[in-house]
Amino acid sequence: MKKFFYLLPVLALVFSACSDDDDENPLKDNKVTVKASEISIPAGEIDAVKLITYSYSGTHALATAKWDAQEGFTLQFPETVSSSYLIDIEDAYDYFDDDDDIQGSINISDKNAKICSAIMVGFDGDDEKNDIFLGKITSNEIYGVGYIYSDRDVKVTGTVIEKGSTWTDTYKFDLHLKKGWNNVLEYNKEDGNDDTWEYRTSFSTSGLSWIYGYMEIR
């Protein structure tokens, strides 16, 4: 069973990168800067980059930056996120509690936490174009870095396995979210009918580059 969702079943998320080394982390002082030389975007394709979150009520822009074909863009993230865009952290992962075919468990250190996921998207006027994210795509692996806002420090850890008659999906979580914005790496590997998904906040950006295109695992 193939599922393409990112962390929050109700949000079509993801993003830019993070590591324990601040020099590798493009999100600094709640800003992400991407130079035009670091990403290939067709001339005239977009005029702005927006930080987008998705919810049941629609698509919402949390921040906007002008795209400059020679310079690139700097996107300033908001210091806080409106409560109307936050969801209970338990609701973000309740899919794994409702399915009897799932083995294992997810541990949430503070179930009162509320979170919001977001992705950077290129726009031409009001027309949504492609995602802009730091990642890597191979024949059977996808790496994508996205953003999650949390209203407090919280950890999400554990491994769950879902099995069907002809497939197995394995999900591994190692998220140490801090209050505010966090970079999260999502990794997916396909092996025949089996998929492995990993979500973590500690990782290296080595080998990742800026991509303009649809993020398949978002």
PDB file of C-alpha atoms in Angstrom:
ATOM      1  CA  MET A   1       0.000   0.000   0.000  1.00  0.00           C
ATOM      2  CA  LYS A   2       1.674   3.213  -1.153  1.00  0.00           C
ATOM      3  CA  LYS A   3       1.085   6.295   0.960  1.00  0.00           C
ATOM      4  CA  PHE A   4       2.532   9.679   0.167  1.00  0.00           C
ATOM      5  CA  PHE A   5       2.009  11.818   3.231  1.00  0.00           C
ATOM      6  CA  TYR A   6       4.377  13.800   5.345  1.00  0.00           C
ATOM      7  CA  LEU A   7       4.123  13.613   9.108  1.00  0.00           C
ATOM      8  CA  LEU A   8       0.651  15.142   9.281  1.00  0.00           C
ATOM      9  CA  PRO A   9      -2.060  13.234   7.429  1.00  0.00           C
ATOM     10  CA  VAL A  10      -4.148  16.407   6.965  1.00  0.00           C
ATOM     11  CA  LEU A  11      -1.299  18.521   5.672  1.00  0.00           C
ATOM     12  CA  ALA A  12       0.495  18.176   2.384  1.00  0.00           C
ATOM     13  CA  LEU A  13       3.712  19.373   3.719  1.00  0.00           C
ATOM     14  CA  VAL A  14       7.780  19.838   3.474  1.00  0.00           C
ATOM     15  CA  PHE A  15      11.015  22.359   2.615  1.00  0.00           C
ATOM     16  CA  SER A  16      14.920  23.378   3.695  1.00  0.00           C
ATOM     17  CA  ALA A  17      17.531  21.565   5.730  1.00  0.00           C
ATOM     18  CA  CYS A  18      18.884  21.076   9.169  1.00  0.00           C
ATOM     19  CA  SER A  19      21.784  19.536  10.947  1.00  0.00           C
ATOM     20  CA  ASP A  20      23.518  19.764  14.282  1.00  0.00           C
ATOM     21  CA  ASP A  21      26.018  22.068  12.578  1.00  0.00           C
ATOM     22  CA  ASP A  22      24.625  25.604  12.262  1.00  0.00           C
ATOM     23  CA  ASP A  23      26.926  26.221   9.299  1.00  0.00           C
ATOM     24  CA  GLU A  24      24.942  23.623   7.343  1.00  0.00           C
ATOM     25  CA  ASN A  25      21.548  24.865   8.475  1.00  0.00           C
ATOM     26  CA  PRO A  26      19.989  27.310   5.968  1.00  0.00           C
ATOM     27  CA  LEU A  27      17.266  28.299   8.458  1.00  0.00           C
ATOM     28  CA  LYS A  28      18.976  30.946  10.566  1.00  0.00           C
ATOM     29  CA  ASP A  29      17.238  33.650  12.576  1.00  0.00           C
ATOM     30  CA  ASN A  30      13.999  32.327  11.073  1.00  0.00           C
ATOM     31  CA  LYS A  31      15.243  33.098   7.557  1.00  0.00           C
ATOM     32  CA  VAL A  32      16.024  30.898   4.560  1.00  0.00           C
ATOM     33  CA  THR A  33      18.152  32.339   1.752  1.00  0.00           C
ATOM     34  CA  VAL A  34      18.485  30.582  -1.609  1.00  0.00           C
ATOM     35  CA  LYS A  35      20.724  32.097  -4.269  1.00  0.00           C
ATOM     36  CA  ALA A  36      19.564  31.970  -7.884  1.00  0.00           C
ATOM     37  CA  SER A  37      22.770  30.108  -8.757  1.00  0.00           C
ATOM     38  CA  GLU A  38      21.811  27.311  -6.341  1.00  0.00           C
ATOM     39  CA  ILE A  39      18.519  26.364  -8.005  1.00  0.00           C
ATOM     40  CA  SER A  40      17.239  26.019 -11.567  1.00  0.00           C
ATOM     41  CA  ILE A  41      13.928  27.790 -12.179  1.00  0.00           C
ATOM     42  CA  PRO A  42      12.761  28.586 -15.745  1.00  0.00           C
ATOM     43  CA  ALA A  43      12.811  32.279 -16.637  1.00  0.00           C
ATOM     44  CA  GLY A  44       9.505  33.960 -15.889  1.00  0.00           C
ATOM     45  CA  GLU A  45       8.131  30.863 -14.145  1.00  0.00           C
ATOM     46  CA  ILE A  46       7.619  32.453 -10.727  1.00  0.00           C
ATOM     47  CA  ASP A  47       7.627  35.891  -9.149  1.00  0.00           C
ATOM     48  CA  ALA A  48       7.372  34.921  -5.477  1.00  0.00           C
ATOM     49  CA  VAL A  49       8.121  32.194  -2.966  1.00  0.00           C
ATOM     50  CA  LYS A  50       5.631  31.491  -0.195  1.00  0.00           C
ATOM     51  CA  LEU A  51       5.752  29.460   2.994  1.00  0.00           C
ATOM     52  CA  ILE A  52       2.600  27.372   2.658  1.00  0.00           C
ATOM     53  CA  THR A  53       0.649  25.261   5.101  1.00  0.00           C
ATOM     54  CA  TYR A  54      -2.344  23.118   4.153  1.00  0.00           C
ATOM     55  CA  SER A  55      -5.400  22.394   6.259  1.00  0.00           C
ATOM     56  CA  TYR A  56      -8.991  21.244   5.906  1.00  0.00           C
ATOM     57  CA  SER A  57      -9.973  24.866   5.274  1.00  0.00           C
ATOM     58  CA  GLY A  58      -7.559  25.322   2.365  1.00  0.00           C
ATOM     59  CA  THR A  59      -4.118  26.669   1.504  1.00  0.00           C
ATOM     60  CA  HIS A  60      -2.569  29.359   3.691  1.00  0.00           C
ATOM     61  CA  ALA A  61       0.505  31.532   3.102  1.00  0.00           C
ATOM     62  CA  LEU A  62       2.455  32.126   6.300  1.00  0.00           C
ATOM     63  CA  ALA A  63       5.145  34.271   4.648  1.00  0.00           C
ATOM     64  CA  THR A  64       6.051  35.628   1.189  1.00  0.00           C
ATOM     65  CA  ALA A  65       9.314  36.652  -0.489  1.00  0.00           C
ATOM     66  CA  LYS A  66       9.975  38.140  -3.893  1.00  0.00           C
ATOM     67  CA  TRP A  67      11.837  35.902  -6.363  1.00  0.00           C
ATOM     68  CA  ASP A  68      14.698  37.613  -8.176  1.00  0.00           C
ATOM     69  CA  ALA A  69      16.060  35.714 -11.191  1.00  0.00           C
ATOM     70  CA  GLN A  70      19.567  37.101 -10.571  1.00  0.00           C
ATOM     71  CA  GLU A  71      19.704  37.087  -6.769  1.00  0.00           C
ATOM     72  CA  GLY A  72      17.259  34.395  -5.585  1.00  0.00           C
ATOM     73  CA  PHE A  73      15.202  35.006  -2.454  1.00  0.00           C
ATOM     74  CA  THR A  74      15.234  35.339   1.322  1.00  0.00           C
ATOM     75  CA  LEU A  75      12.128  34.091   3.087  1.00  0.00           C
ATOM     76  CA  GLN A  76      11.462  35.381   6.596  1.00  0.00           C
ATOM     77  CA  PHE A  77       9.531  32.848   8.678  1.00  0.00           C
ATOM     78  CA  PRO A  78       6.980  34.196  11.179  1.00  0.00           C
ATOM     79  CA  GLU A  79       8.048  34.151  14.823  1.00  0.00           C
ATOM     80  CA  THR A  80       4.785  32.464  15.797  1.00  0.00           C
ATOM     81  CA  VAL A  81       1.957  30.684  13.976  1.00  0.00           C
ATOM     82  CA  SER A  82      -1.729  31.437  14.478  1.00  0.00           C
ATOM     83  CA  SER A  83      -3.544  28.878  16.604  1.00  0.00           C
ATOM     84  CA  SER A  84      -5.977  28.389  13.707  1.00  0.00           C
ATOM     85  CA  TYR A  85      -3.192  26.620  11.783  1.00  0.00           C
ATOM     86  CA  LEU A  86      -1.974  24.453  14.681  1.00  0.00           C
ATOM     87  CA  ILE A  87      -3.220  20.937  15.340  1.00  0.00           C
ATOM     88  CA  ASP A  88      -2.880  18.687  18.357  1.00  0.00           C
ATOM     89  CA  ILE A  89       0.239  16.580  17.973  1.00  0.00           C
ATOM     90  CA  GLU A  90      -1.744  13.432  18.768  1.00  0.00           C
ATOM     91  CA  ASP A  91      -4.040  14.154  15.813  1.00  0.00           C
ATOM     92  CA  ALA A  92      -1.003  14.333  13.552  1.00  0.00           C
ATOM     93  CA  TYR A  93      -0.170  10.709  14.267  1.00  0.00           C
ATOM     94  CA  ASP A  94      -3.536   9.171  15.083  1.00  0.00           C
ATOM     95  CA  TYR A  95      -3.469   7.178  11.826  1.00  0.00           C
ATOM     96  CA  PHE A  96      -1.041   4.817  13.517  1.00  0.00           C
ATOM     97  CA  ASP A  97      -3.403   4.297  16.460  1.00  0.00           C
ATOM     98  CA  ASP A  98      -6.520   3.576  14.400  1.00  0.00           C
ATOM     99  CA  ASP A  99      -5.174   0.780  12.220  1.00  0.00           C
ATOM    100  CA  ASP A 100      -5.253  -2.727  13.694  1.00  0.00           C
ATOM    101  CA  ASP A 101      -2.707  -3.905  11.108  1.00  0.00           C
ATOM    102  CA  ILE A 102       0.023  -1.705  12.595  1.00  0.00           C
ATOM    103  CA  GLN A 103       2.681  -3.098  14.944  1.00  0.00           C
ATOM    104  CA  GLY A 104       4.836  -1.013  17.251  1.00  0.00           C
ATOM    105  CA  SER A 105       4.127   2.403  18.719  1.00  0.00           C
ATOM    106  CA  ILE A 106       4.941   6.106  18.610  1.00  0.00           C
ATOM    107  CA  ASN A 107       5.946   7.861  21.806  1.00  0.00           C
ATOM    108  CA  ILE A 108       5.042  11.554  22.265  1.00  0.00           C
ATOM    109  CA  SER A 109       6.735  13.253  25.222  1.00  0.00           C
ATOM    110  CA  ASP A 110       4.109  16.008  25.603  1.00  0.00           C
ATOM    111  CA  LYS A 111       0.671  15.241  24.217  1.00  0.00           C
ATOM    112  CA  ASN A 112      -0.467  18.816  24.799  1.00  0.00           C
ATOM    113  CA  ALA A 113       1.863  20.087  22.072  1.00  0.00           C
ATOM    114  CA  LYS A 114       0.437  21.682  18.942  1.00  0.00           C
ATOM    115  CA  ILE A 115       2.259  21.743  15.617  1.00  0.00           C
ATOM    116  CA  CYS A 116       2.048  23.037  12.053  1.00  0.00           C
ATOM    117  CA  SER A 117       3.940  21.847   8.976  1.00  0.00           C
ATOM    118  CA  ALA A 118       4.861  23.974   5.978  1.00  0.00           C
ATOM    119  CA  ILE A 119       6.613  23.918   2.615  1.00  0.00           C
ATOM    120  CA  MET A 120       8.148  26.564   0.377  1.00  0.00           C
ATOM    121  CA  VAL A 121       6.300  26.918  -2.935  1.00  0.00           C
ATOM    122  CA  GLY A 122       6.965  29.047  -5.997  1.00  0.00           C
ATOM    123  CA  PHE A 123       4.086  31.243  -7.205  1.00  0.00           C
ATOM    124  CA  ASP A 124       3.292  33.263 -10.320  1.00  0.00           C
ATOM    125  CA  GLY A 125       0.774  35.771  -9.044  1.00  0.00           C
ATOM    126  CA  ASP A 126      -1.890  33.661  -7.383  1.00  0.00           C
ATOM    127  CA  ASP A 127      -0.968  30.523  -9.334  1.00  0.00           C
ATOM    128  CA  GLU A 128       0.793  27.836  -7.310  1.00  0.00           C
ATOM    129  CA  LYS A 129       3.689  26.350  -9.279  1.00  0.00           C
ATOM    130  CA  ASN A 130       6.312  23.931  -7.884  1.00  0.00           C
ATOM    131  CA  ASP A 131       7.756  23.170  -4.487  1.00  0.00           C
ATOM    132  CA  ILE A 132      11.178  24.482  -3.511  1.00  0.00           C
ATOM    133  CA  PHE A 133      13.050  22.154  -1.199  1.00  0.00           C
ATOM    134  CA  LEU A 134      16.451  20.857  -0.237  1.00  0.00           C
ATOM    135  CA  GLY A 135      16.664  17.215  -1.142  1.00  0.00           C
ATOM    136  CA  LYS A 136      17.871  14.378  -3.315  1.00  0.00           C
ATOM    137  CA  ILE A 137      16.045  11.957  -5.610  1.00  0.00           C
ATOM    138  CA  THR A 138      17.380   8.643  -6.905  1.00  0.00           C
ATOM    139  CA  SER A 139      15.720   5.696  -8.618  1.00  0.00           C
ATOM    140  CA  ASN A 140      14.431   4.264  -5.333  1.00  0.00           C
ATOM    141  CA  GLU A 141      15.181   6.878  -2.661  1.00  0.00           C
ATOM    142  CA  ILE A 142      13.843  10.334  -1.907  1.00  0.00           C
ATOM    143  CA  TYR A 143      15.223  12.805   0.617  1.00  0.00           C
ATOM    144  CA  GLY A 144      13.272  15.944   1.401  1.00  0.00           C
ATOM    145  CA  VAL A 145      13.683  18.557   4.107  1.00  0.00           C
ATOM    146  CA  GLY A 146      10.673  20.384   5.508  1.00  0.00           C
ATOM    147  CA  TYR A 147       9.540  22.592   8.351  1.00  0.00           C
ATOM    148  CA  ILE A 148       7.471  21.989  11.442  1.00  0.00           C
ATOM    149  CA  TYR A 149       6.467  24.675  13.912  1.00  0.00           C
ATOM    150  CA  SER A 150       5.842  23.552  17.496  1.00  0.00           C
ATOM    151  CA  ASP A 151       4.385  25.575  20.341  1.00  0.00           C
ATOM    152  CA  ARG A 152       6.747  23.835  22.822  1.00  0.00           C
ATOM    153  CA  ASP A 153       9.622  21.366  23.075  1.00  0.00           C
ATOM    154  CA  VAL A 154       8.405  17.844  22.322  1.00  0.00           C
ATOM    155  CA  LYS A 155       9.850  14.522  21.183  1.00  0.00           C
ATOM    156  CA  VAL A 156       8.238  12.042  18.807  1.00  0.00           C
ATOM    157  CA  THR A 157      10.048   8.698  18.692  1.00  0.00           C
ATOM    158  CA  GLY A 158       9.369   5.081  17.821  1.00  0.00           C
ATOM    159  CA  THR A 159       8.959   2.589  14.992  1.00  0.00           C
ATOM    160  CA  VAL A 160       5.740   1.238  13.533  1.00  0.00           C
ATOM    161  CA  ILE A 161       5.229  -1.426  10.877  1.00  0.00           C
ATOM    162  CA  GLU A 162       2.164  -1.837   8.703  1.00  0.00           C
ATOM    163  CA  LYS A 163       1.772  -5.020   6.672  1.00  0.00           C
ATOM    164  CA  GLY A 164      -0.520  -5.878   3.821  1.00  0.00           C
ATOM    165  CA  SER A 165      -0.874  -9.094   1.881  1.00  0.00           C
ATOM    166  CA  THR A 166       1.899  -8.133  -0.549  1.00  0.00           C
ATOM    167  CA  TRP A 167       3.659  -5.142   1.025  1.00  0.00           C
ATOM    168  CA  THR A 168       5.255  -3.825   4.214  1.00  0.00           C
ATOM    169  CA  ASP A 169       5.616  -0.168   5.238  1.00  0.00           C
ATOM    170  CA  THR A 170       8.035   0.725   8.030  1.00  0.00           C
ATOM    171  CA  TYR A 171       7.952   4.150   9.695  1.00  0.00           C
ATOM    172  CA  LYS A 172      10.748   5.378  11.958  1.00  0.00           C
ATOM    173  CA  PHE A 173      10.435   8.587  13.975  1.00  0.00           C
ATOM    174  CA  ASP A 174      13.231  10.441  15.746  1.00  0.00           C
ATOM    175  CA  LEU A 175      11.935  13.982  16.084  1.00  0.00           C
ATOM    176  CA  HIS A 176      13.276  16.295  18.775  1.00  0.00           C
ATOM    177  CA  LEU A 177      11.192  19.379  18.109  1.00  0.00           C
ATOM    178  CA  LYS A 178      12.100  22.655  19.794  1.00  0.00           C
ATOM    179  CA  LYS A 179       9.661  25.481  20.421  1.00  0.00           C
ATOM    180  CA  GLY A 180       9.434  27.446  17.185  1.00  0.00           C
ATOM    181  CA  TRP A 181      10.469  26.311  13.708  1.00  0.00           C
ATOM    182  CA  ASN A 182      12.269  23.015  13.112  1.00  0.00           C
ATOM    183  CA  ASN A 183      13.837  21.450  10.047  1.00  0.00           C
ATOM    184  CA  VAL A 184      12.800  17.844   9.486  1.00  0.00           C
ATOM    185  CA  LEU A 185      14.278  15.342   7.064  1.00  0.00           C
ATOM    186  CA  GLU A 186      11.895  12.858   5.490  1.00  0.00           C
ATOM    187  CA  TYR A 187      13.490   9.871   3.820  1.00  0.00           C
ATOM    188  CA  ASN A 188      11.719   7.229   1.749  1.00  0.00           C
ATOM    189  CA  LYS A 189      13.231   4.090   0.239  1.00  0.00           C
ATOM    190  CA  GLU A 190      11.343   1.685  -2.004  1.00  0.00           C
ATOM    191  CA  ASP A 191      12.358  -1.973  -2.180  1.00  0.00           C
ATOM    192  CA  GLY A 192       9.905  -3.713  -4.465  1.00  0.00           C
ATOM    193  CA  ASN A 193       6.523  -3.462  -2.760  1.00  0.00           C
ATOM    194  CA  ASP A 194       8.077  -2.492   0.572  1.00  0.00           C
ATOM    195  CA  ASP A 195       8.684   1.062   1.781  1.00  0.00           C
ATOM    196  CA  THR A 196      10.781   2.481   4.593  1.00  0.00           C
ATOM    197  CA  TRP A 197      10.038   5.998   5.854  1.00  0.00           C
ATOM    198  CA  GLU A 198      12.214   7.915   8.276  1.00  0.00           C
ATOM    199  CA  TYR A 199      11.555  11.278   9.929  1.00  0.00           C
ATOM    200  CA  ARG A 200      14.302  12.956  11.933  1.00  0.00           C
ATOM    201  CA  THR A 201      15.512  16.341  13.104  1.00  0.00           C
ATOM    202  CA  SER A 202      19.204  15.465  13.328  1.00  0.00           C
ATOM    203  CA  PHE A 203      20.930  14.851   9.997  1.00  0.00           C
ATOM    204  CA  SER A 204      23.591  16.092   7.606  1.00  0.00           C
ATOM    205  CA  THR A 205      22.794  18.166   4.531  1.00  0.00           C
ATOM    206  CA  SER A 206      25.784  16.674   2.688  1.00  0.00           C
ATOM    207  CA  GLY A 207      24.725  15.528  -0.770  1.00  0.00           C
ATOM    208  CA  LEU A 208      21.475  17.506  -0.758  1.00  0.00           C
ATOM    209  CA  SER A 209      20.773  20.356  -3.152  1.00  0.00           C
ATOM    210  CA  TRP A 210      17.967  22.813  -3.856  1.00  0.00           C
ATOM    211  CA  ILE A 211      15.241  21.394  -6.081  1.00  0.00           C
ATOM    212  CA  TYR A 212      12.376  23.122  -7.883  1.00  0.00           C
ATOM    213  CA  GLY A 213       9.686  20.532  -8.568  1.00  0.00           C
ATOM    214  CA  TYR A 214       6.937  18.478  -7.007  1.00  0.00           C
ATOM    215  CA  MET A 215       7.951  16.791  -3.774  1.00  0.00           C
ATOM    216  CA  GLU A 216       6.531  13.302  -4.249  1.00  0.00           C
ATOM    217  CA  ILE A 217       6.643  12.344  -0.597  1.00  0.00           C
ATOM    218  CA  ARG A 218       5.113  15.511   0.766  1.00  0.00           C
TER     219      ARG A 218
END
